[in-house]
Every structure is written in structure tokens, then in C-alpha cells.
Amino acid sequence: MGFQLSSREYKSQNSTVQVGAITVGSSNLVVMAGPCTVEDENSLLQTALSVKASGAHILRGGAFKTRTAPDSLQGFGETALRMLAKAKATTGMPIVTEITDSHDLALIGQYADIIQIGARNMQNTALLKAVGKCKYPVLLKRGFSNTIDEWLAAADYIFAGGNEQIILCERGIRTYENSTRFSLDILSIPVVKSRSHLPIIVDPSHAAGRREFVSAASKAAIAAGADGLLIEVNYNPETAEVDGRQTITTAQFDELMPQLRTMACALGREL
Ligand code: PEP
Ligand code: MN
């Protein structure tokens, strides 16, 4: 159904995505961590230094956000991108940040090492075509009401433009269950692995919606064969305006990483 370039039939070997010295999709797991939204420079720097010390590879932080409501914080745009650049200069960590409008591609490209397409934009075909023509790796989140095949068809839009550097990200889908924010579709990982050559990571934070469930979701993702994680972490999540409730503290992240490392080893992978 509808996807070809992302399929195992098109390419039987696993694809990897190179981000500087980091390879996504190899036996080494890749962890991306940081605040949902870049809100202030000091907490971004504190968070970046801490997650780096705990072993995170890539720093996440939103500058342009896709919020459900127009009166919610939409991100601080270029001001936030400059803060990310400072954190990158201080820590050496590559940056993953979201794009919401193809007009911002040149600007975001100056700062980002990976360009994130949010769940709400998974089928924004104009945006997919735009990033398909750029030279940056793309993190394509699954839309929360989309099937796996629709997600892979969305990846095909990027692939078809000539950009093969695509990382898929499962972040939970909408079901009738409301104890968590979304339902983490854990079996999407082996399903994607069977149907596609693209690497897949998991965002446990948006699925969980509450920080106390992030650890379990992260471990489940690694156990199911994910190539890495995208976790919302903040030095002081209580002060965060966006997604603080689901954001783990730097201390909790530091506790989680060795557990994930032990699991990775048991599965013949490294972290
Ligand atoms: C995010 O990563 O902060 C985000 C907005 O995620 P999603 O697009 O999965 O809702
Ligand atoms: Mn978020």
C-alpha cells in the first residue's frame, strides 16, 4: 500500500543516518534528550550539560512548535535557535529541532543537525516535499491518527525528493484509553523493522504524558528493538510552560541511562 522507497523490497539492508560522528540505526543506540521547548537559556544550558554527562548524544529543543491551540506558546523562534547554538558550542552536542513552516527551512538549517517533523505535520505534504529537497537528516514523527503504512508513505515523500536521511519516530497514537496521553504503539517498532529499512526511534514522553511512566516506556522501546529514544528532559520541569508534566528531571534521566545501557548490552547493542 502506497509506500515503496521506504520499503524492505526497495532496500533489504538497514539504512543508517549519519549525524556528525553519530550513526542512527547501527548497533549503537542513540539518545536524544532535552526540553520540549527552549524557554530560557540558563535552564537549556544546565539541562544540556547534565544530559551530556549522563550519556545523551543529541540535544532536543523546540524553537517552532506545533501546538494544538493558537493561544499556547508557539516557541521563541530564532531567539531559541540561537540558544540552541550556544548549548551546542558548549557541549558539542548536535541539535534536533522542529520545523512547522517550509519558509523557515533555510533559517533552521543554519542551526539544526536534524530537522523534526511533528506528529501534526506528518501528512503536510508541502513540508515533506520541502525537507525532501534539503540536505539535513529528518526526524519524521508518526501522526497520532495514522497507520504505519501511511507513515511510511509520508517518509516516501521525503525520500522521493532525494533526501534519504530519514529517522522514524513512534510517539504514541490516539486510542480510547485516557490514562496516558497517547497509547505507545510498541509493536510499531518490529512492524516498521519488517516493512522498512529506515531506522526507528521512540519518544516515550508524549505517549506517557506523565513523567512517572517515561522510564517504563523507554525500556519497552529498547526491548522491542528501537534504535534510540527522544526524551523530554529538563533541569527543572516544574517551571516549563510546555509539557512539563511529562518531562523527566535531569536526575531521573541520569538514573534511567545506566538501566537502558544494561538492557542494550543484554540485547547485543551498545549505549
Ligand atoms: C515535541 O516533540 O515536542 C512534539 C510536539 O511532539 P509531537 O509532534 O509528537 O506531538
Ligand atoms: Mn513536547
mmCIF file of C-alpha atoms and ligand atoms in Angstrom:
data_model
loop_
_atom_site.group_PDB
_atom_site.id
_atom_site.type_symbol
_atom_site.label_atom_id
_atom_site.label_comp_id
_atom_site.label_asym_id
_atom_site.label_seq_id
_atom_site.Cartn_x
_atom_site.Cartn_y
_atom_site.Cartn_z
ATOM 1 C CA MET A 1 0.000 0.000 0.000
ATOM 2 C CA GLY A 2 1.350 3.336 -1.088
ATOM 3 C CA PHE A 3 4.956 3.148 0.009
ATOM 4 C CA GLN A 4 7.898 1.933 -1.984
ATOM 5 C CA LEU A 5 11.135 3.811 -1.373
ATOM 6 C CA SER A 6 10.921 3.204 2.391
ATOM 7 C CA SER A 7 10.159 -0.477 1.932
ATOM 8 C CA ARG A 8 12.281 -3.544 2.544
ATOM 9 C CA GLU A 9 11.504 -4.596 -1.026
ATOM 10 C CA TYR A 10 13.219 -1.458 -2.312
ATOM 11 C CA LYS A 11 16.219 -1.904 0.003
ATOM 12 C CA SER A 12 16.761 -5.063 2.037
ATOM 13 C CA GLN A 13 19.657 -3.784 4.176
ATOM 14 C CA ASN A 14 19.034 -1.481 7.159
ATOM 15 C CA SER A 15 19.652 2.183 6.393
ATOM 16 C CA THR A 16 21.662 4.318 8.775
ATOM 17 C CA VAL A 17 21.591 8.079 9.193
ATOM 18 C CA GLN A 18 24.797 9.945 9.907
ATOM 19 C CA VAL A 19 24.659 12.962 12.230
ATOM 20 C CA GLY A 20 28.226 14.200 12.537
ATOM 21 C CA ALA A 21 30.087 11.403 14.274
ATOM 22 C CA ILE A 22 26.843 9.731 15.406
ATOM 23 C CA THR A 23 25.209 6.930 13.422
ATOM 24 C CA VAL A 24 21.493 6.313 13.897
ATOM 25 C CA GLY A 25 20.374 2.780 13.052
ATOM 26 C CA SER A 26 23.564 0.885 13.889
ATOM 27 C CA SER A 27 24.027 -1.472 16.852
ATOM 28 C CA ASN A 28 24.707 1.632 18.967
ATOM 29 C CA LEU A 29 21.552 3.164 20.407
ATOM 30 C CA VAL A 30 21.189 6.932 20.092
ATOM 31 C CA VAL A 31 19.543 9.010 22.802
ATOM 32 C CA MET A 32 18.202 12.493 22.091
ATOM 33 C CA ALA A 33 17.265 14.459 25.202
ATOM 34 C CA GLY A 34 16.349 17.971 26.259
ATOM 35 C CA PRO A 35 13.413 20.269 26.897
ATOM 36 C CA CYS A 36 10.210 20.145 24.876
ATOM 37 C CA THR A 37 10.512 23.842 24.123
ATOM 38 C CA VAL A 38 13.520 26.117 24.544
ATOM 39 C CA GLU A 39 12.199 28.584 27.097
ATOM 40 C CA ASP A 40 15.267 30.129 28.711
ATOM 41 C CA GLU A 41 18.983 29.992 28.107
ATOM 42 C CA ASN A 42 20.086 29.093 31.584
ATOM 43 C CA SER A 43 17.873 26.045 32.027
ATOM 44 C CA LEU A 44 18.713 24.905 28.482
ATOM 45 C CA LEU A 45 22.449 25.045 29.237
ATOM 46 C CA GLN A 46 22.062 23.329 32.618
ATOM 47 C CA THR A 47 19.937 20.622 31.012
ATOM 48 C CA ALA A 48 22.315 20.159 28.071
ATOM 49 C CA LEU A 49 25.390 19.819 30.279
ATOM 50 C CA SER A 50 23.606 17.350 32.522
ATOM 51 C CA VAL A 51 22.140 15.079 29.806
ATOM 52 C CA LYS A 52 25.500 15.068 28.027
ATOM 53 C CA ALA A 53 27.226 13.951 31.251
ATOM 54 C CA SER A 54 24.620 11.162 31.576
ATOM 55 C CA GLY A 55 25.411 9.937 28.064
ATOM 56 C CA ALA A 56 22.863 11.563 25.748
ATOM 57 C CA HIS A 57 24.120 12.008 22.198
ATOM 58 C CA ILE A 58 21.868 14.700 20.715
ATOM 59 C CA LEU A 59 20.157 17.731 22.287
ATOM 60 C CA ARG A 60 16.467 18.278 21.577
ATOM 61 C CA GLY A 61 14.637 21.583 21.981
ATOM 62 C CA GLY A 62 11.730 23.218 20.186
ATOM 63 C CA ALA A 63 12.010 26.702 18.710
ATOM 64 C CA PHE A 64 8.995 26.495 16.378
ATOM 65 C CA LYS A 65 6.180 24.374 17.829
ATOM 66 C CA THR A 66 3.006 22.782 16.509
ATOM 67 C CA ARG A 67 0.632 23.406 19.412
ATOM 68 C CA THR A 68 -2.986 22.276 19.390
ATOM 69 C CA ALA A 69 -4.298 25.684 20.482
ATOM 70 C CA PRO A 70 -3.265 29.045 18.991
ATOM 71 C CA ASP A 71 -3.002 30.730 22.402
ATOM 72 C CA SER A 72 -0.412 28.146 23.583
ATOM 73 C CA LEU A 73 3.281 29.089 23.389
ATOM 74 C CA GLN A 74 4.378 28.628 19.767
ATOM 75 C CA GLY A 75 8.108 28.719 20.568
ATOM 76 C CA PHE A 76 10.644 31.548 20.599
ATOM 77 C CA GLY A 77 11.800 31.055 17.003
ATOM 78 C CA GLU A 78 15.212 32.369 16.079
ATOM 79 C CA THR A 79 15.934 33.515 19.653
ATOM 80 C CA ALA A 80 15.574 29.883 20.737
ATOM 81 C CA LEU A 81 17.692 28.682 17.799
ATOM 82 C CA ARG A 82 20.497 30.973 18.999
ATOM 83 C CA MET A 83 20.238 29.484 22.495
ATOM 84 C CA LEU A 84 20.493 26.006 20.970
ATOM 85 C CA ALA A 85 23.611 27.111 19.075
ATOM 86 C CA LYS A 86 25.164 28.248 22.352
ATOM 87 C CA ALA A 87 24.315 24.934 24.025
ATOM 88 C CA LYS A 88 25.817 23.099 21.056
ATOM 89 C CA ALA A 89 29.010 25.186 21.261
ATOM 90 C CA THR A 90 29.253 24.481 24.993
ATOM 91 C CA THR A 91 28.511 20.746 24.910
ATOM 92 C CA GLY A 92 29.426 19.674 21.377
ATOM 93 C CA MET A 93 26.019 18.002 21.064
ATOM 94 C CA PRO A 94 24.219 18.084 17.695
ATOM 95 C CA ILE A 95 20.746 19.657 17.728
ATOM 96 C CA VAL A 96 17.346 18.272 16.759
ATOM 97 C CA THR A 97 14.603 20.892 16.420
ATOM 98 C CA GLU A 98 11.180 21.088 14.802
ATOM 99 C CA ILE A 99 10.112 22.798 11.589
ATOM 100 C CA THR A 100 6.490 23.921 11.179
ATOM 101 C CA ASP A 101 6.709 26.001 8.005
ATOM 102 C CA SER A 102 8.867 25.337 4.958
ATOM 103 C CA HIS A 103 9.676 29.082 4.783
ATOM 104 C CA ASP A 104 11.823 28.589 7.903
ATOM 105 C CA LEU A 105 13.927 25.821 6.345
ATOM 106 C CA ALA A 106 16.954 27.980 5.473
ATOM 107 C CA LEU A 107 16.947 29.572 8.924
ATOM 108 C CA ILE A 108 16.528 26.305 10.845
ATOM 109 C CA GLY A 109 19.131 24.674 8.603
ATOM 110 C CA GLN A 110 21.714 27.129 9.932
ATOM 111 C CA TYR A 111 21.247 25.740 13.451
ATOM 112 C CA ALA A 112 19.851 22.204 13.268
ATOM 113 C CA ASP A 113 21.660 18.928 12.686
ATOM 114 C CA ILE A 114 18.348 17.047 12.437
ATOM 115 C CA ILE A 115 15.064 18.610 11.359
ATOM 116 C CA GLN A 116 11.999 17.289 13.165
ATOM 117 C CA ILE A 117 8.588 16.965 11.553
ATOM 118 C CA GLY A 118 5.978 16.846 14.320
ATOM 119 C CA ALA A 119 3.101 14.394 14.581
ATOM 120 C CA ARG A 120 0.593 17.066 13.499
ATOM 121 C CA ASN A 121 2.551 17.652 10.294
ATOM 122 C CA MET A 122 3.187 14.046 9.268
ATOM 123 C CA GLN A 123 0.890 14.422 6.273
ATOM 124 C CA ASN A 124 1.772 18.045 5.472
ATOM 125 C CA THR A 125 2.945 17.048 2.028
ATOM 126 C CA ALA A 126 4.263 20.527 1.124
ATOM 127 C CA LEU A 127 6.524 20.412 4.195
ATOM 128 C CA LEU A 128 7.569 16.811 3.429
ATOM 129 C CA LYS A 129 8.478 17.803 -0.137
ATOM 130 C CA ALA A 130 10.470 20.806 1.130
ATOM 131 C CA VAL A 131 12.584 18.760 3.560
ATOM 132 C CA GLY A 132 12.902 16.103 0.863
ATOM 133 C CA LYS A 133 14.944 18.601 -1.122
ATOM 134 C CA CYS A 134 17.192 19.677 1.750
ATOM 135 C CA LYS A 135 20.470 18.134 2.841
ATOM 136 C CA TYR A 136 19.660 17.670 6.532
ATOM 137 C CA PRO A 137 18.621 14.444 8.252
ATOM 138 C CA VAL A 138 14.899 14.421 9.059
ATOM 139 C CA LEU A 139 13.172 13.000 12.138
ATOM 140 C CA LEU A 140 9.664 12.051 10.989
ATOM 141 C CA LYS A 141 7.220 11.572 13.839
ATOM 142 C CA ARG A 142 4.206 9.345 13.397
ATOM 143 C CA GLY A 143 0.899 11.183 13.247
ATOM 144 C CA PHE A 144 -1.210 10.114 16.226
ATOM 145 C CA SER A 145 -4.094 9.038 13.980
ATOM 146 C CA ASN A 146 -2.043 7.477 11.219
ATOM 147 C CA THR A 147 -1.362 3.870 10.333
ATOM 148 C CA ILE A 148 2.170 2.582 9.940
ATOM 149 C CA ASP A 149 1.691 2.334 6.179
ATOM 150 C CA GLU A 150 0.576 5.995 5.978
ATOM 151 C CA TRP A 151 3.661 6.922 7.993
ATOM 152 C CA LEU A 152 5.941 5.063 5.586
ATOM 153 C CA ALA A 153 4.163 6.718 2.645
ATOM 154 C CA ALA A 154 4.941 10.086 4.289
ATOM 155 C CA ALA A 155 8.608 9.023 4.502
ATOM 156 C CA ASP A 156 8.431 8.259 0.779
ATOM 157 C CA TYR A 157 7.611 11.940 0.102
ATOM 158 C CA ILE A 158 10.948 12.908 1.687
ATOM 159 C CA PHE A 159 12.815 10.057 0.014
ATOM 160 C CA ALA A 160 11.361 10.913 -3.400
ATOM 161 C CA GLY A 161 12.829 14.424 -3.181
ATOM 162 C CA GLY A 162 16.298 12.925 -2.917
ATOM 163 C CA ASN A 163 16.761 13.047 0.862
ATOM 164 C CA GLU A 164 17.290 9.504 2.135
ATOM 165 C CA GLN A 165 18.380 10.546 5.630
ATOM 166 C CA ILE A 166 15.134 9.730 7.429
ATOM 167 C CA ILE A 167 14.696 8.629 11.040
ATOM 168 C CA LEU A 168 11.198 7.483 12.018
ATOM 169 C CA CYS A 169 9.863 8.285 15.499
ATOM 170 C CA GLU A 170 6.952 6.478 17.178
ATOM 171 C CA ARG A 171 5.347 8.819 19.754
ATOM 172 C CA GLY A 172 2.041 7.189 20.621
ATOM 173 C CA ILE A 173 -1.322 7.066 18.875
ATOM 174 C CA ARG A 174 -4.821 8.076 19.919
ATOM 175 C CA THR A 175 -6.972 5.294 21.306
ATOM 176 C CA TYR A 176 -9.943 5.262 23.718
ATOM 177 C CA GLU A 177 -7.536 4.808 26.641
ATOM 178 C CA ASN A 178 -7.080 8.061 28.536
ATOM 179 C CA SER A 179 -4.874 7.046 31.463
ATOM 180 C CA THR A 180 -1.902 8.097 29.387
ATOM 181 C CA ARG A 181 -1.738 10.996 26.920
ATOM 182 C CA PHE A 182 -1.426 8.685 23.913
ATOM 183 C CA SER A 183 -1.051 4.899 23.586
ATOM 184 C CA LEU A 184 2.519 3.932 22.797
ATOM 185 C CA ASP A 185 2.258 1.505 19.886
ATOM 186 C CA ILE A 186 5.154 -0.652 20.950
ATOM 187 C CA LEU A 187 4.655 -3.201 18.179
ATOM 188 C CA SER A 188 5.066 -0.477 15.571
ATOM 189 C CA ILE A 189 8.789 -0.997 16.101
ATOM 190 C CA PRO A 190 9.008 -4.609 14.892
ATOM 191 C CA VAL A 191 6.357 -3.887 12.256
ATOM 192 C CA VAL A 192 8.404 -0.984 10.867
ATOM 193 C CA LYS A 193 11.541 -3.117 11.044
ATOM 194 C CA SER A 194 9.829 -5.801 8.988
ATOM 195 C CA ARG A 195 8.368 -3.437 6.384
ATOM 196 C CA SER A 196 11.043 -0.760 6.133
ATOM 197 C CA HIS A 197 14.810 -0.305 6.016
ATOM 198 C CA LEU A 198 14.627 3.030 7.872
ATOM 199 C CA PRO A 199 15.839 3.449 11.468
ATOM 200 C CA ILE A 200 13.146 3.982 14.112
ATOM 201 C CA ILE A 201 13.387 5.648 17.497
ATOM 202 C CA VAL A 202 10.730 6.138 20.183
ATOM 203 C CA ASP A 203 9.514 9.249 22.014
ATOM 204 C CA PRO A 204 8.221 7.889 25.341
ATOM 205 C CA SER A 205 7.367 11.355 26.711
ATOM 206 C CA HIS A 206 4.424 12.350 24.505
ATOM 207 C CA ALA A 207 2.947 8.859 24.739
ATOM 208 C CA ALA A 208 3.212 8.784 28.543
ATOM 209 C CA GLY A 209 2.038 12.335 29.205
ATOM 210 C CA ARG A 210 3.271 11.901 32.780
ATOM 211 C CA ARG A 211 6.905 11.711 33.806
ATOM 212 C CA GLU A 212 6.393 8.698 36.073
ATOM 213 C CA PHE A 213 5.650 6.495 33.042
ATOM 214 C CA VAL A 214 8.583 7.601 30.890
ATOM 215 C CA SER A 215 11.042 5.081 32.311
ATOM 216 C CA ALA A 216 8.797 2.071 31.570
ATOM 217 C CA ALA A 217 8.030 3.322 28.060
ATOM 218 C CA SER A 218 11.735 3.877 27.352
ATOM 219 C CA LYS A 219 12.659 0.374 28.491
ATOM 220 C CA ALA A 220 9.818 -1.178 26.496
ATOM 221 C CA ALA A 221 11.041 0.661 23.386
ATOM 222 C CA ILE A 222 14.587 -0.635 23.747
ATOM 223 C CA ALA A 223 13.308 -4.153 24.435
ATOM 224 C CA ALA A 224 11.183 -4.004 21.263
ATOM 225 C CA GLY A 225 14.178 -3.125 19.111
ATOM 226 C CA ALA A 226 14.111 0.668 18.784
ATOM 227 C CA ASP A 227 17.304 2.304 17.507
ATOM 228 C CA GLY A 228 17.118 5.035 20.095
ATOM 229 C CA LEU A 229 14.969 7.407 22.109
ATOM 230 C CA LEU A 230 13.817 11.021 22.056
ATOM 231 C CA ILE A 231 13.140 12.008 25.674
ATOM 232 C CA GLU A 232 11.920 15.270 27.167
ATOM 233 C CA VAL A 233 14.282 16.183 29.995
ATOM 234 C CA ASN A 234 14.585 19.434 31.906
ATOM 235 C CA TYR A 235 16.713 20.610 34.802
ATOM 236 C CA ASN A 236 13.533 21.861 36.445
ATOM 237 C CA PRO A 237 10.451 20.651 34.546
ATOM 238 C CA GLU A 238 8.074 22.236 37.072
ATOM 239 C CA THR A 239 8.964 25.646 35.645
ATOM 240 C CA ALA A 240 8.482 24.592 31.997
ATOM 241 C CA GLU A 241 5.487 26.174 30.274
ATOM 242 C CA VAL A 242 5.212 23.386 27.697
ATOM 243 C CA ASP A 243 4.938 19.641 28.503
ATOM 244 C CA GLY A 244 6.453 19.956 31.996
ATOM 245 C CA ARG A 245 4.183 17.210 33.349
ATOM 246 C CA GLN A 246 5.693 14.595 31.032
ATOM 247 C CA THR A 247 9.276 15.900 31.231
ATOM 248 C CA ILE A 248 11.656 13.929 33.434
ATOM 249 C CA THR A 249 14.251 15.682 35.565
ATOM 250 C CA THR A 250 17.947 15.543 34.730
ATOM 251 C CA ALA A 251 18.370 13.455 37.901
ATOM 252 C CA GLN A 252 15.757 10.937 36.691
ATOM 253 C CA PHE A 253 17.449 10.820 33.285
ATOM 254 C CA ASP A 254 20.781 10.128 34.966
ATOM 255 C CA GLU A 255 19.164 7.214 36.805
ATOM 256 C CA LEU A 256 17.493 5.857 33.671
ATOM 257 C CA MET A 257 20.533 5.818 31.373
ATOM 258 C CA PRO A 258 22.527 3.065 33.163
ATOM 259 C CA GLN A 259 19.400 0.886 33.191
ATOM 260 C CA LEU A 260 18.980 1.375 29.455
ATOM 261 C CA ARG A 261 22.680 0.633 28.980
ATOM 262 C CA THR A 262 22.315 -2.700 30.792
ATOM 263 C CA MET A 263 19.333 -3.565 28.631
ATOM 264 C CA ALA A 264 21.159 -2.588 25.443
ATOM 265 C CA CYS A 265 24.067 -4.873 26.364
ATOM 266 C CA ALA A 266 21.733 -7.772 27.092
ATOM 267 C CA LEU A 267 20.284 -7.305 23.599
ATOM 268 C CA GLY A 268 23.678 -7.229 21.905
ATOM 269 C CA ARG A 269 23.586 -3.469 21.405
ATOM 270 C CA GLU A 270 25.545 -0.614 22.901
ATOM 271 C CA LEU A 271 24.663 2.614 24.657
HETATM 272 C C1 PEP B 1 7.526 17.507 20.573
HETATM 273 O O1 PEP B 1 8.432 16.700 20.264
HETATM 274 O O2 PEP B 1 7.655 18.367 21.463
HETATM 275 C C2 PEP B 1 6.218 17.414 19.897
HETATM 276 C C3 PEP B 1 5.482 18.486 19.655
HETATM 277 O O3 PEP B 1 5.878 16.165 19.608
HETATM 278 P P1 PEP B 1 4.688 15.580 18.688
HETATM 279 O O4 PEP B 1 4.828 16.249 17.371
HETATM 280 O O5 PEP B 1 4.992 14.116 18.671
HETATM 281 O O6 PEP B 1 3.405 15.898 19.400
HETATM 282 MN MN MN B 2 6.663 18.282 23.800
#
